[in-house]
C-alpha cells in the first residue's frame, strides 16, 4: 500500500459532466467494528470487503500487539475481495502488556481503550500530535465507573492513555453523548464481557446516532442482540460473540465524494454496493443532494445521482451525517444561494477543526463563510477562484476540496497523502472517472 506522494496535487477542471460507475473501498467504520467483535469472538472470523487504509492498519497492528492472531490478504483483484482472518479469544486479551500507536484514528483509540479494559495488565495507547489533542476523557470516566484504572497520562483528557485492567465489572455506568458517539460504541462492544449485566446510560445529546445503530448491527452479526428502547439506556447481558463470515459494505462517507462529483459537474454517477437500506447512515447524504436539485435513484445494489443544471442552497441539520459536512460545503460553492449547516459542533474535535479550518479554506475559494457554534453558513462566490488548499492532515479535507477543482482552475491539494487514512486510491479513482483531471 505505501506509495510516494508529491507535496501537492493539481486538479484540472473537467471538460464534460462526469458519467460512470464506481465501488468505493470498504467502510472504515464497519471494518474497525468488525475487527473488535471478531477479536472478542470464540474462534476464527473472516471479514471480506475490508478496508485497506491507515486507520484499519493501526487497528490490525494493535490487535496483533495485544496478542491476537490476524492475517490480512489485500493481494487479490477488486476491493470486495480484501480479506482479514482473525482468531478470536472469547473475550480474553492474550498479552498483559502492550504499547499501541494509533496514529490519528479516532475509532481505533476509543475502541481499543475499551477493549484493553477486558485484559489483565497494563496497556498504553498513543498517537500523533493531533491525536494528543482529541478528547477521550468521557470514555475514561465511564470505564472508571466500571472498576477500571483508566487515565490520561498528560492529565488533559486526551491521549496518551494508560489502562491498568483487571477485567470489567458489571453494574451501571453513564457516558456523555455530545462529543463523540464512539465512546458509547466502544462500551457497547465490550459490554458482553463484563462480569455481570451492564447498563449504559447516555447523558446529554447523542451525536451521530446512526453510528450507534451501525455498532448494534455489527454486534448482531456476531450473535449478540442488544435491545433498543429509547436509545438513552442500554442493558447488556453477559455473552460471547460467535465467529462469522462478515461482508463489509463500501464506505458510504467515501461514496459522498462521487455523489457530489455528479452534482457539481451536472453528470451522472452510480455507486455500486450501497442501497437505500445500507447499514451506514451516511447514505442519507444523497437526500441532501436531492434537496439541492439532484435526481436520486435507488437501484438494486447501487445508488445513482444525477446533477441538475443549477444547484440550490439548503438549510440542513447534519448531526447524523456529520462526516459529509466537508463534502456538502464544497457542493455549496456551486449552488444558487447560501447553504446553512447545523448540528455539528462536535466536528471541531475530529481529525482537524472541521468547522474553523473548513471555513478558512472555503474563503480561499472565494466563499463568504460565517461560523456558528454548531456549524457554518456558506455564501457562494459568483465564480470560485483557484487556490492551494491546506488539508490539515485530514483525509476528508483533501477529498472534498479535490471536487472543487472539477469546475475551478488552479486548485491544488496540499499534502494529498493524508487520504491514506481511509481511501488510499481516491485520486486514482478520480483520474479513472475523468482522465487527465488529476496531475498525479
mmCIF file of C-alpha atoms in Angstrom, residues 5-6 13 20 78 110 123 134 170 217 234 241 266 268 275 282 284 286 303-304 346 379-380 386 409 422 429 436:
data_model
loop_
_atom_site.group_PDB
_atom_site.id
_atom_site.type_symbol
_atom_site.label_atom_id
_atom_site.label_comp_id
_atom_site.label_asym_id
_atom_site.label_seq_id
_atom_site.Cartn_x
_atom_site.Cartn_y
_atom_site.Cartn_z
ATOM 1 C CA UNK A 5 3.285 11.166 -2.764
ATOM 2 C CA UNK A 6 4.043 14.673 -4.101
ATOM 3 C CA UNK A 13 -11.475 21.191 -14.462
ATOM 4 C CA UNK A 20 -19.753 6.268 -14.850
ATOM 5 C CA UNK A 78 -11.019 -5.896 -6.548
ATOM 6 C CA UNK A 110 -11.611 4.697 21.530
ATOM 7 C CA UNK A 123 -1.797 -1.001 28.203
ATOM 8 C CA UNK A 134 -8.557 14.682 20.704
ATOM 9 C CA UNK A 170 -20.872 -5.091 35.647
ATOM 10 C CA UNK A 217 -25.919 -4.131 13.708
ATOM 11 C CA UNK A 234 -28.735 0.012 27.053
ATOM 12 C CA UNK A 241 -19.611 -13.254 20.266
ATOM 13 C CA UNK A 266 -24.127 18.033 -13.776
ATOM 14 C CA UNK A 268 -24.494 11.038 -13.500
ATOM 15 C CA UNK A 275 -28.543 0.846 -1.297
ATOM 16 C CA UNK A 282 -24.133 8.494 5.516
ATOM 17 C CA UNK A 284 -28.614 9.768 3.565
ATOM 18 C CA UNK A 286 -27.926 11.800 -1.254
ATOM 19 C CA UNK A 303 -27.382 4.345 -5.817
ATOM 20 C CA UNK A 304 -27.329 6.769 -8.768
ATOM 21 C CA UNK A 346 -18.672 18.105 17.590
ATOM 22 C CA UNK A 379 -22.408 32.171 0.676
ATOM 23 C CA UNK A 380 -21.016 31.003 -2.652
ATOM 24 C CA UNK A 386 -8.330 28.688 -7.577
ATOM 25 C CA UNK A 409 -8.972 26.184 -12.416
ATOM 26 C CA UNK A 422 -9.332 5.868 4.670
ATOM 27 C CA UNK A 429 -10.346 6.604 -8.857
ATOM 28 C CA UNK A 436 -6.436 13.925 -17.149
#
